[in-house]
PDB file of C-alpha atoms in Angstrom:
ATOM      1  CA  UNK A   1      88.315 219.054  67.989  1.00 91.00           C
ATOM      2  CA  UNK A   2      87.823 220.543  71.191  1.00 97.00           C
ATOM      3  CA  UNK A   3      91.079 220.801  73.413  1.00 98.00           C
ATOM      4  CA  UNK A   4      91.752 220.392  77.145  1.00 98.00           C
ATOM      5  CA  UNK A   5      94.678 221.882  78.812  1.00 98.00           C
ATOM      6  CA  UNK A   6      96.448 220.930  82.342  1.00 98.00           C
ATOM      7  CA  UNK A   7      98.193 224.487  82.678  1.00 98.00           C
ATOM      8  CA  UNK A   8     100.174 223.091  85.969  1.00 98.00           C
ATOM      9  CA  UNK A   9      99.833 220.342  88.429  1.00 95.00           C
ATOM     10  CA  UNK A  10     101.520 219.282  91.540  1.00 87.00           C
ATOM     11  CA  UNK A  11     100.050 215.632  91.839  1.00 89.00           C
ATOM     12  CA  UNK A  12     102.557 213.864  89.485  1.00 88.00           C
ATOM     13  CA  UNK A  13      99.952 212.033  87.263  1.00 94.00           C
ATOM     14  CA  UNK A  14      97.406 213.272  85.109  1.00 97.00           C
ATOM     15  CA  UNK A  15      96.354 210.200  83.776  1.00 96.00           C
ATOM     16  CA  UNK A  16      92.684 210.664  84.956  1.00 96.00           C
ATOM     17  CA  UNK A  17      92.393 214.336  83.153  1.00 98.00           C
ATOM     18  CA  UNK A  18      93.821 212.303  79.960  1.00 98.00           C
ATOM     19  CA  UNK A  19      91.407 210.039  80.079  1.00 98.00           C
ATOM     20  CA  UNK A  20      88.676 212.381  80.375  1.00 98.00           C
ATOM     21  CA  UNK A  21      90.071 214.049  77.231  1.00 98.00           C
ATOM     22  CA  UNK A  22      90.484 210.899  75.130  1.00 98.00           C
ATOM     23  CA  UNK A  23      86.915 209.846  76.172  1.00 98.00           C
ATOM     24  CA  UNK A  24      85.539 213.039  74.841  1.00 97.00           C
ATOM     25  CA  UNK A  25      87.678 213.212  72.029  1.00 97.00           C
ATOM     26  CA  UNK A  26      89.507 216.188  72.634  1.00 98.00           C
ATOM     27  CA  UNK A  27      93.399 217.156  72.268  1.00 98.00           C
ATOM     28  CA  UNK A  28      95.184 216.888  75.314  1.00 98.00           C
ATOM     29  CA  UNK A  29      98.102 219.018  76.767  1.00 98.00           C
ATOM     30  CA  UNK A  30     100.168 219.355  80.015  1.00 98.00           C
ATOM     31  CA  UNK A  31     102.223 222.366  80.798  1.00 98.00           C
ATOM     32  CA  UNK A  32     103.761 223.699  84.011  1.00 97.00           C
ATOM     33  CA  UNK A  33     103.239 227.261  83.752  1.00 98.00           C
ATOM     34  CA  UNK A  34     104.038 229.898  86.005  1.00 96.00           C
ATOM     35  CA  UNK A  35     104.062 233.247  84.537  1.00 98.00           C
ATOM     36  CA  UNK A  36     101.264 234.897  82.304  1.00 98.00           C
ATOM     37  CA  UNK A  37     103.303 234.655  79.222  1.00 98.00           C
ATOM     38  CA  UNK A  38     103.693 230.947  79.668  1.00 98.00           C
ATOM     39  CA  UNK A  39      99.876 230.382  80.753  1.00 98.00           C
ATOM     40  CA  UNK A  40      98.782 232.357  77.629  1.00 98.00           C
ATOM     41  CA  UNK A  41     100.664 230.035  75.139  1.00 98.00           C
ATOM     42  CA  UNK A  42      99.527 226.981  77.063  1.00 98.00           C
ATOM     43  CA  UNK A  43      95.820 227.998  77.050  1.00 98.00           C
ATOM     44  CA  UNK A  44      95.716 229.465  73.507  1.00 98.00           C
ATOM     45  CA  UNK A  45      92.337 227.831  71.596  1.00 98.00           C
ATOM     46  CA  UNK A  46      92.051 225.661  74.749  1.00 98.00           C
ATOM     47  CA  UNK A  47      87.989 224.784  75.685  1.00 98.00           C
ATOM     48  CA  UNK A  48      89.168 223.893  78.962  1.00 98.00           C
ATOM     49  CA  UNK A  49      91.955 224.381  81.184  1.00 98.00           C
ATOM     50  CA  UNK A  50      92.698 222.737  84.281  1.00 98.00           C
ATOM     51  CA  UNK A  51      94.602 225.069  86.830  1.00 98.00           C
ATOM     52  CA  UNK A  52      96.514 224.831  89.980  1.00 96.00           C
ATOM     53  CA  UNK A  53      98.635 228.077  90.825  1.00 93.00           C
ATOM     54  CA  UNK A  54      99.102 229.564  87.040  1.00 98.00           C
ATOM     55  CA  UNK A  55      98.192 233.402  86.927  1.00 98.00           C
ATOM     56  CA  UNK A  56      94.765 233.240  85.122  1.00 98.00           C
ATOM     57  CA  UNK A  57      94.735 236.881  84.031  1.00 98.00           C
ATOM     58  CA  UNK A  58      92.619 238.984  81.475  1.00 98.00           C
ATOM     59  CA  UNK A  59      95.145 237.992  78.847  1.00 98.00           C
ATOM     60  CA  UNK A  60      95.061 234.518  79.517  1.00 98.00           C
ATOM     61  CA  UNK A  61      91.010 234.109  79.569  1.00 98.00           C
ATOM     62  CA  UNK A  62      91.253 236.123  76.055  1.00 98.00           C
ATOM     63  CA  UNK A  63      93.561 233.812  74.681  1.00 98.00           C
ATOM     64  CA  UNK A  64      90.825 230.623  75.507  1.00 98.00           C
ATOM     65  CA  UNK A  65      88.085 229.235  72.911  1.00 98.00           C
ATOM     66  CA  UNK A  66      84.827 231.176  72.888  1.00 97.00           C
ATOM     67  CA  UNK A  67      82.675 229.743  75.731  1.00 97.00           C
ATOM     68  CA  UNK A  68      85.865 228.495  77.349  1.00 98.00           C
ATOM     69  CA  UNK A  69      85.889 226.987  80.744  1.00 98.00           C
ATOM     70  CA  UNK A  70      88.337 227.051  83.690  1.00 98.00           C
ATOM     71  CA  UNK A  71      88.353 224.235  86.394  1.00 98.00           C
ATOM     72  CA  UNK A  72      90.533 225.233  89.521  1.00 98.00           C
ATOM     73  CA  UNK A  73      92.303 222.390  91.316  1.00 97.00           C
ATOM     74  CA  UNK A  74      91.216 223.189  94.604  1.00 92.00           C
ATOM     75  CA  UNK A  75      88.763 225.494  96.903  1.00 89.00           C
ATOM     76  CA  UNK A  76      90.226 229.129  96.445  1.00 88.00           C
ATOM     77  CA  UNK A  77      90.243 230.642  93.081  1.00 93.00           C
ATOM     78  CA  UNK A  78      92.087 234.045  93.974  1.00 90.00           C
ATOM     79  CA  UNK A  79      94.835 233.041  91.328  1.00 95.00           C
ATOM     80  CA  UNK A  80      91.898 233.735  88.725  1.00 97.00           C
ATOM     81  CA  UNK A  81      90.435 237.191  87.446  1.00 98.00           C
ATOM     82  CA  UNK A  82      86.654 236.300  87.703  1.00 97.00           C
ATOM     83  CA  UNK A  83      85.639 240.009  86.498  1.00 97.00           C
ATOM     84  CA  UNK A  84      88.013 239.377  83.519  1.00 98.00           C
ATOM     85  CA  UNK A  85      86.336 235.736  82.903  1.00 98.00           C
ATOM     86  CA  UNK A  86      82.596 237.433  83.064  1.00 98.00           C
ATOM     87  CA  UNK A  87      84.298 239.583  80.398  1.00 97.00           C
ATOM     88  CA  UNK A  88      85.440 237.293  78.292  1.00 97.00           C
ATOM     89  CA  UNK A  89      82.405 235.043  78.433  1.00 98.00           C
ATOM     90  CA  UNK A  90      84.826 232.060  80.222  1.00 98.00           C
ATOM     91  CA  UNK A  91      82.889 229.729  82.867  1.00 98.00           C
ATOM     92  CA  UNK A  92      85.082 229.222  85.987  1.00 98.00           C
ATOM     93  CA  UNK A  93      84.738 226.060  88.615  1.00 98.00           C
ATOM     94  CA  UNK A  94      86.033 225.217  91.698  1.00 97.00           C
ATOM     95  CA  UNK A  95      86.428 222.026  93.857  1.00 96.00           C
ATOM     96  CA  UNK A  96      84.854 222.968  96.893  1.00 92.00           C
ATOM     97  CA  UNK A  97      84.398 220.032  98.747  1.00 89.00           C
ATOM     98  CA  UNK A  98      87.669 218.157  98.666  1.00 92.00           C
ATOM     99  CA  UNK A  99      90.136 217.753 101.097  1.00 92.00           C
ATOM    100  CA  UNK A 100      88.311 219.693 104.068  1.00 94.00           C
ATOM    101  CA  UNK A 101      88.499 216.896 106.294  1.00 96.00           C
ATOM    102  CA  UNK A 102      92.350 216.581 105.638  1.00 96.00           C
ATOM    103  CA  UNK A 103      93.060 220.429 106.084  1.00 97.00           C
ATOM    104  CA  UNK A 104      90.915 220.326 109.102  1.00 98.00           C
ATOM    105  CA  UNK A 105      93.455 217.601 110.646  1.00 98.00           C
ATOM    106  CA  UNK A 106      96.304 219.790 109.501  1.00 98.00           C
ATOM    107  CA  UNK A 107      95.024 222.693 111.276  1.00 98.00           C
ATOM    108  CA  UNK A 108      93.911 220.541 114.233  1.00 98.00           C
ATOM    109  CA  UNK A 109      97.639 218.769 114.467  1.00 98.00           C
ATOM    110  CA  UNK A 110      99.064 222.648 114.419  1.00 98.00           C
ATOM    111  CA  UNK A 111      97.005 223.870 116.983  1.00 98.00           C
ATOM    112  CA  UNK A 112      97.714 221.108 119.645  1.00 98.00           C
ATOM    113  CA  UNK A 113     101.259 221.350 118.819  1.00 98.00           C
ATOM    114  CA  UNK A 114     101.500 225.071 119.473  1.00 98.00           C
ATOM    115  CA  UNK A 115      99.235 225.059 122.585  1.00 98.00           C
ATOM    116  CA  UNK A 116     101.373 222.049 123.893  1.00 97.00           C
ATOM    117  CA  UNK A 117     104.424 224.036 123.185  1.00 97.00           C
ATOM    118  CA  UNK A 118     105.938 220.981 121.303  1.00 96.00           C
ATOM    119  CA  UNK A 119     108.208 222.591 119.061  1.00 91.00           C
ATOM    120  CA  UNK A 120     109.637 224.838 121.845  1.00 94.00           C
ATOM    121  CA  UNK A 121     110.291 221.671 124.145  1.00 95.00           C
ATOM    122  CA  UNK A 122     111.730 219.960 120.964  1.00 94.00           C
ATOM    123  CA  UNK A 123     114.085 222.779 120.788  1.00 93.00           C
ATOM    124  CA  UNK A 124     115.141 222.714 124.143  1.00 94.00           C
ATOM    125  CA  UNK A 125     115.811 218.985 124.564  1.00 95.00           C
ATOM    126  CA  UNK A 126     117.836 219.391 121.210  1.00 94.00           C
ATOM    127  CA  UNK A 127     119.996 222.760 122.702  1.00 93.00           C
ATOM    128  CA  UNK A 128     120.644 221.317 126.323  1.00 94.00           C
ATOM    129  CA  UNK A 129     120.248 217.545 126.353  1.00 96.00           C
ATOM    130  CA  UNK A 130     117.088 217.681 128.216  1.00 97.00           C
ATOM    131  CA  UNK A 131     114.913 220.335 130.326  1.00 94.00           C
ATOM    132  CA  UNK A 132     111.975 220.487 132.978  1.00 94.00           C
ATOM    133  CA  UNK A 133     108.359 220.780 132.419  1.00 94.00           C
ATOM    134  CA  UNK A 134     108.068 223.808 133.732  1.00 94.00           C
ATOM    135  CA  UNK A 135     110.617 225.604 131.599  1.00 92.00           C
ATOM    136  CA  UNK A 136     107.997 226.744 129.462  1.00 93.00           C
ATOM    137  CA  UNK A 137     105.354 227.994 132.000  1.00 92.00           C
ATOM    138  CA  UNK A 138     102.515 228.945 131.741  1.00 93.00           C
ATOM    139  CA  UNK A 139     101.009 225.938 130.287  1.00 95.00           C
ATOM    140  CA  UNK A 140      96.924 226.051 130.512  1.00 95.00           C
ATOM    141  CA  UNK A 141      95.212 223.244 130.131  1.00 97.00           C
ATOM    142  CA  UNK A 142      92.823 222.534 126.940  1.00 98.00           C
ATOM    143  CA  UNK A 143      90.037 223.237 129.054  1.00 97.00           C
ATOM    144  CA  UNK A 144      90.982 226.464 130.122  1.00 98.00           C
ATOM    145  CA  UNK A 145      91.985 227.287 126.512  1.00 98.00           C
ATOM    146  CA  UNK A 146      90.111 229.041 124.107  1.00 98.00           C
ATOM    147  CA  UNK A 147      90.179 228.858 120.235  1.00 98.00           C
ATOM    148  CA  UNK A 148      88.733 231.410 117.418  1.00 98.00           C
ATOM    149  CA  UNK A 149      87.860 230.232 114.571  1.00 98.00           C
ATOM    150  CA  UNK A 150      88.045 233.032 111.503  1.00 98.00           C
ATOM    151  CA  UNK A 151      85.490 231.559 109.333  1.00 98.00           C
ATOM    152  CA  UNK A 152      83.168 228.790 109.059  1.00 97.00           C
ATOM    153  CA  UNK A 153      82.902 227.131 106.059  1.00 94.00           C
ATOM    154  CA  UNK A 154      83.461 223.023 105.576  1.00 93.00           C
ATOM    155  CA  UNK A 155      86.995 223.192 106.827  1.00 96.00           C
ATOM    156  CA  UNK A 156      85.985 225.537 109.872  1.00 97.00           C
ATOM    157  CA  UNK A 157      83.171 223.599 110.945  1.00 97.00           C
ATOM    158  CA  UNK A 158      85.374 220.442 110.726  1.00 97.00           C
ATOM    159  CA  UNK A 159      87.878 221.764 113.025  1.00 98.00           C
ATOM    160  CA  UNK A 160      85.679 223.062 115.358  1.00 98.00           C
ATOM    161  CA  UNK A 161      84.434 219.162 115.612  1.00 97.00           C
ATOM    162  CA  UNK A 162      87.998 218.225 116.078  1.00 98.00           C
ATOM    163  CA  UNK A 163      88.088 220.251 118.635  1.00 98.00           C
ATOM    164  CA  UNK A 164      85.327 219.691 120.673  1.00 97.00           C
ATOM    165  CA  UNK A 165      86.569 216.440 122.520  1.00 97.00           C
ATOM    166  CA  UNK A 166      89.100 218.150 124.208  1.00 98.00           C
ATOM    167  CA  UNK A 167      87.176 220.539 126.344  1.00 97.00           C
ATOM    168  CA  UNK A 168      88.424 223.653 124.312  1.00 98.00           C
ATOM    169  CA  UNK A 169      85.929 226.709 124.654  1.00 98.00           C
ATOM    170  CA  UNK A 170      85.362 227.720 120.899  1.00 98.00           C
ATOM    171  CA  UNK A 171      84.485 230.985 119.239  1.00 98.00           C
ATOM    172  CA  UNK A 172      83.962 231.984 115.926  1.00 98.00           C
ATOM    173  CA  UNK A 173      83.443 235.017 113.751  1.00 98.00           C
ATOM    174  CA  UNK A 174      81.921 234.633 110.296  1.00 98.00           C
ATOM    175  CA  UNK A 175      79.691 237.282 108.863  1.00 96.00           C
ATOM    176  CA  UNK A 176      77.677 234.756 106.675  1.00 95.00           C
ATOM    177  CA  UNK A 177      77.485 232.124 109.104  1.00 96.00           C
ATOM    178  CA  UNK A 178      73.971 231.267 110.795  1.00 96.00           C
ATOM    179  CA  UNK A 179      74.425 231.476 114.620  1.00 96.00           C
ATOM    180  CA  UNK A 180      72.075 228.599 115.267  1.00 95.00           C
ATOM    181  CA  UNK A 181      73.969 226.486 113.418  1.00 94.00           C
ATOM    182  CA  UNK A 182      77.140 227.351 115.311  1.00 97.00           C
ATOM    183  CA  UNK A 183      75.726 227.175 118.573  1.00 96.00           C
ATOM    184  CA  UNK A 184      74.201 223.722 117.751  1.00 95.00           C
ATOM    185  CA  UNK A 185      77.882 222.517 117.362  1.00 95.00           C
ATOM    186  CA  UNK A 186      79.005 224.052 120.616  1.00 96.00           C
ATOM    187  CA  UNK A 187      80.620 226.996 118.690  1.00 98.00           C
ATOM    188  CA  UNK A 188      79.900 230.445 120.360  1.00 98.00           C
ATOM    189  CA  UNK A 189      79.383 233.387 117.526  1.00 98.00           C
ATOM    190  CA  UNK A 190      81.344 236.751 118.042  1.00 98.00           C
ATOM    191  CA  UNK A 191      82.491 239.531 116.017  1.00 98.00           C
ATOM    192  CA  UNK A 192      86.420 239.504 115.244  1.00 98.00           C
ATOM    193  CA  UNK A 193      87.506 242.054 118.223  1.00 98.00           C
ATOM    194  CA  UNK A 194      85.866 240.317 120.620  1.00 98.00           C
ATOM    195  CA  UNK A 195      87.424 236.743 119.128  1.00 98.00           C
ATOM    196  CA  UNK A 196      90.916 238.097 119.175  1.00 98.00           C
ATOM    197  CA  UNK A 197      90.762 239.376 122.699  1.00 98.00           C
ATOM    198  CA  UNK A 198      89.581 236.396 124.242  1.00 98.00           C
ATOM    199  CA  UNK A 199      91.141 233.608 122.514  1.00 98.00           C
ATOM    200  CA  UNK A 200      94.428 231.621 123.112  1.00 98.00           C
ATOM    201  CA  UNK A 201      94.675 230.285 119.529  1.00 98.00           C
ATOM    202  CA  UNK A 202      93.259 231.625 116.491  1.00 98.00           C
ATOM    203  CA  UNK A 203      92.889 229.605 113.256  1.00 99.00           C
ATOM    204  CA  UNK A 204      92.079 231.051 110.167  1.00 98.00           C
ATOM    205  CA  UNK A 205      89.739 229.538 107.722  1.00 98.00           C
ATOM    206  CA  UNK A 206      88.394 232.706 105.348  1.00 96.00           C
ATOM    207  CA  UNK A 207      88.569 233.047 101.474  1.00 92.00           C
ATOM    208  CA  UNK A 208      91.143 235.640 100.330  1.00 92.00           C
ATOM    209  CA  UNK A 209      89.261 238.437  98.848  1.00 92.00           C
ATOM    210  CA  UNK A 210      90.007 242.471  98.339  1.00 93.00           C
ATOM    211  CA  UNK A 211      87.901 242.592 101.731  1.00 95.00           C
ATOM    212  CA  UNK A 212      90.267 239.914 103.794  1.00 97.00           C
ATOM    213  CA  UNK A 213      93.283 240.940 102.411  1.00 97.00           C
ATOM    214  CA  UNK A 214      95.505 241.486 105.266  1.00 98.00           C
ATOM    215  CA  UNK A 215      92.648 240.785 107.876  1.00 98.00           C
ATOM    216  CA  UNK A 216      95.397 239.957 110.501  1.00 98.00           C
ATOM    217  CA  UNK A 217      97.192 243.031 110.258  1.00 98.00           C
ATOM    218  CA  UNK A 218      99.451 244.992 113.184  1.00 98.00           C
ATOM    219  CA  UNK A 219      96.247 246.192 114.875  1.00 98.00           C
ATOM    220  CA  UNK A 220      94.643 242.810 114.615  1.00 98.00           C
ATOM    221  CA  UNK A 221      97.770 241.319 116.101  1.00 98.00           C
ATOM    222  CA  UNK A 222      98.194 243.766 118.646  1.00 98.00           C
ATOM    223  CA  UNK A 223      94.294 242.931 119.705  1.00 98.00           C
ATOM    224  CA  UNK A 224      95.509 239.487 120.533  1.00 98.00           C
ATOM    225  CA  UNK A 225      95.922 238.514 123.979  1.00 97.00           C
ATOM    226  CA  UNK A 226      99.690 238.164 124.948  1.00 97.00           C
ATOM    227  CA  UNK A 227     101.154 234.842 124.184  1.00 97.00           C
ATOM    228  CA  UNK A 228      98.565 233.584 121.587  1.00 98.00           C
ATOM    229  CA  UNK A 229      99.301 231.899 118.920  1.00 98.00           C
ATOM    230  CA  UNK A 230      98.108 231.993 115.169  1.00 98.00           C
ATOM    231  CA  UNK A 231      97.234 229.051 112.833  1.00 99.00           C
ATOM    232  CA  UNK A 232      96.817 229.897 109.265  1.00 98.00           C
ATOM    233  CA  UNK A 233      96.017 226.935 106.417  1.00 98.00           C
ATOM    234  CA  UNK A 234      93.643 229.106 104.303  1.00 97.00           C
ATOM    235  CA  UNK A 235      95.731 231.930 102.467  1.00 95.00           C
ATOM    236  CA  UNK A 236      98.864 233.599 102.964  1.00 97.00           C
ATOM    237  CA  UNK A 237      97.352 237.315 102.061  1.00 97.00           C
ATOM    238  CA  UNK A 238      94.971 236.842 105.183  1.00 98.00           C
ATOM    239  CA  UNK A 239      98.101 237.952 107.159  1.00 98.00           C
ATOM    240  CA  UNK A 240     100.202 240.782 106.948  1.00 98.00           C
ATOM    241  CA  UNK A 241     103.470 238.829 107.112  1.00 98.00           C
ATOM    242  CA  UNK A 242     105.722 241.781 108.384  1.00 98.00           C
ATOM    243  CA  UNK A 243     103.390 242.764 111.263  1.00 98.00           C
ATOM    244  CA  UNK A 244     103.467 238.921 112.187  1.00 98.00           C
ATOM    245  CA  UNK A 245     107.163 239.187 112.232  1.00 98.00           C
ATOM    246  CA  UNK A 246     107.112 242.046 114.354  1.00 98.00           C
ATOM    247  CA  UNK A 247     104.322 240.502 116.873  1.00 98.00           C
ATOM    248  CA  UNK A 248     106.678 237.311 117.350  1.00 98.00           C
ATOM    249  CA  UNK A 249     110.227 238.590 117.586  1.00 98.00           C
ATOM    250  CA  UNK A 250     108.443 241.273 120.220  1.00 98.00           C
ATOM    251  CA  UNK A 251     107.330 238.284 122.162  1.00 97.00           C
ATOM    252  CA  UNK A 252     103.401 239.409 122.097  1.00 98.00           C
ATOM    253  CA  UNK A 253     102.640 236.448 120.378  1.00 98.00           C
ATOM    254  CA  UNK A 254     103.668 232.818 121.370  1.00 97.00           C
ATOM    255  CA  UNK A 255     103.857 231.382 118.251  1.00 97.00           C
ATOM    256  CA  UNK A 256     102.271 230.779 114.673  1.00 98.00           C
ATOM    257  CA  UNK A 257     101.765 227.631 112.186  1.00 98.00           C
ATOM    258  CA  UNK A 258     101.839 228.864 108.507  1.00 98.00           C
ATOM    259  CA  UNK A 259     100.903 226.264 106.101  1.00 98.00           C
ATOM    260  CA  UNK A 260     100.427 229.498 103.600  1.00 97.00           C
ATOM    261  CA  UNK A 261     102.400 232.583 103.556  1.00 98.00           C
ATOM    262  CA  UNK A 262     102.623 235.881 101.488  1.00 97.00           C
ATOM    263  CA  UNK A 263     105.287 235.898  99.714  1.00 95.00           C
ATOM    264  CA  UNK A 264     104.731 232.077  98.858  1.00 92.00           C
ATOM    265  CA  UNK A 265     107.344 230.406  98.812  1.00 93.00           C
ATOM    266  CA  UNK A 266     109.093 232.309 101.952  1.00 96.00           C
ATOM    267  CA  UNK A 267     112.294 233.509 101.072  1.00 96.00           C
ATOM    268  CA  UNK A 268     115.207 231.666 102.444  1.00 96.00           C
ATOM    269  CA  UNK A 269     116.426 234.548 104.514  1.00 97.00           C
ATOM    270  CA  UNK A 270     113.174 235.227 105.927  1.00 97.00           C
ATOM    271  CA  UNK A 271     113.252 235.798 109.803  1.00 97.00           C
ATOM    272  CA  UNK A 272     110.157 233.683 110.578  1.00 97.00           C
ATOM    273  CA  UNK A 273     112.501 230.728 109.199  1.00 97.00           C
ATOM    274  CA  UNK A 274     114.553 231.061 112.368  1.00 95.00           C
ATOM    275  CA  UNK A 275     112.028 232.222 115.071  1.00 95.00           C
ATOM    276  CA  UNK A 276     111.303 229.937 118.228  1.00 90.00           C
ATOM    277  CA  UNK A 277     107.663 228.802 118.262  1.00 94.00           C
ATOM    278  CA  UNK A 278     107.349 229.062 114.596  1.00 97.00           C
ATOM    279  CA  UNK A 279     105.879 225.791 112.725  1.00 98.00           C
ATOM    280  CA  UNK A 280     105.904 225.965 108.701  1.00 98.00           C
ATOM    281  CA  UNK A 281     104.760 223.736 106.194  1.00 98.00           C
ATOM    282  CA  UNK A 282     105.004 223.764 102.721  1.00 96.00           C
ATOM    283  CA  UNK A 283     101.443 224.756 101.507  1.00 93.00           C
ATOM    284  CA  UNK A 284     100.625 221.057 102.287  1.00 94.00           C
ATOM    285  CA  UNK A 285      96.988 221.084 104.675  1.00 96.00           C
ATOM    286  CA  UNK A 286      95.242 220.152 101.734  1.00 92.00           C
ATOM    287  CA  UNK A 287      97.495 216.818 101.071  1.00 93.00           C
ATOM    288  CA  UNK A 288      97.105 213.228 101.628  1.00 95.00           C
ATOM    289  CA  UNK A 289      96.575 210.366  99.050  1.00 93.00           C
ATOM    290  CA  UNK A 290      93.064 210.281  99.656  1.00 94.00           C
ATOM    291  CA  UNK A 291      92.302 214.240  99.421  1.00 95.00           C
ATOM    292  CA  UNK A 292      94.673 214.298  96.240  1.00 93.00           C
ATOM    293  CA  UNK A 293      92.724 211.387  94.527  1.00 94.00           C
ATOM    294  CA  UNK A 294      89.673 213.269  95.467  1.00 95.00           C
ATOM    295  CA  UNK A 295      90.873 216.534  93.909  1.00 96.00           C
ATOM    296  CA  UNK A 296      91.671 215.065  90.491  1.00 97.00           C
ATOM    297  CA  UNK A 297      88.509 212.881  90.087  1.00 97.00           C
ATOM    298  CA  UNK A 298      86.228 216.044  91.022  1.00 97.00           C
ATOM    299  CA  UNK A 299      87.958 218.284  88.590  1.00 98.00           C
ATOM    300  CA  UNK A 300      88.442 215.805  85.792  1.00 98.00           C
ATOM    301  CA  UNK A 301      84.496 214.948  86.173  1.00 98.00           C
ATOM    302  CA  UNK A 302      84.027 218.868  85.655  1.00 98.00           C
ATOM    303  CA  UNK A 303      86.012 218.940  82.923  1.00 98.00           C
ATOM    304  CA  UNK A 304      84.277 216.214  81.151  1.00 98.00           C
ATOM    305  CA  UNK A 305      80.763 218.152  82.053  1.00 98.00           C
ATOM    306  CA  UNK A 306      82.410 221.047  80.734  1.00 98.00           C
ATOM    307  CA  UNK A 307      83.747 219.010  77.300  1.00 98.00           C
ATOM    308  CA  UNK A 308      80.331 217.703  76.996  1.00 97.00           C
ATOM    309  CA  UNK A 309      78.362 221.229  77.506  1.00 97.00           C
ATOM    310  CA  UNK A 310      76.640 220.215  80.597  1.00 98.00           C
ATOM    311  CA  UNK A 311      75.849 222.284  83.334  1.00 98.00           C
ATOM    312  CA  UNK A 312      79.019 222.559  85.725  1.00 98.00           C
ATOM    313  CA  UNK A 313      78.486 221.095  89.142  1.00 97.00           C
ATOM    314  CA  UNK A 314      80.353 224.242  91.006  1.00 97.00           C
ATOM    315  CA  UNK A 315      80.714 226.969  88.933  1.00 98.00           C
ATOM    316  CA  UNK A 316      81.863 230.488  90.821  1.00 97.00           C
ATOM    317  CA  UNK A 317      81.655 232.606  87.498  1.00 95.00           C
TER     318      UNK A 317
END
């Protein structure tokens, strides 16, 4: 009998996944794995593993049944060792098209809040009872503001569409994007150094790879214009957290909105928690009732294809 395993999840219910296993005549098990050892134990002999944040290492992959499949709940798959998967003959799939609009909504909300300095105004009112609009000058209007997008996949382009009605100038840096497609959406394609130098706000939408790890490091932060803000709803490892903290403490950056951080979760005593102008959310950009339902449905459908021996819809390895 084949076996379907959920290594970990943050959705509360796995009724859809259990139903897929039942329909396929497969055994089903749900776990809450955090460590490699826990994950190895959970997936031993499994034909399909649905994975959220559990580490899918070479040891985990070797423990699975021959010809097994890993389905990652989400777009990114940096917790899955793709080289080891290929070596073990394990297929890997993700869910690339769920929640893009929700993440773009979250990024847009963060950008607007930072650019209008809402967290800072809120702090002034709470600390002093009231304040003056000019307390946080300069505060340029949106028509005078440039936003830079680092990465223009589904989410980056969805964010660009949301920003257009506000009158921002929108730049984008993406070595894989078609400049004609960007220009058609009113987005100016530029190289990353120019984007950093010109943008009042930078929003990250790149995947985390060895090449993009700490893409925003001390040098990149220093290249940003004074008072600029940074939004990260992509992956924490894109940003050197220590360098970002330094740039905020020094006042070179005017603020940051971080839905993802490195390390995650952010330590309780981390200075970012107490800095003014820093907006923190708990890796929640993906979340809405609709997006989570879509994610589980699409992941479960991919698992059903794997159990049936059918071609995967979104195979990455």
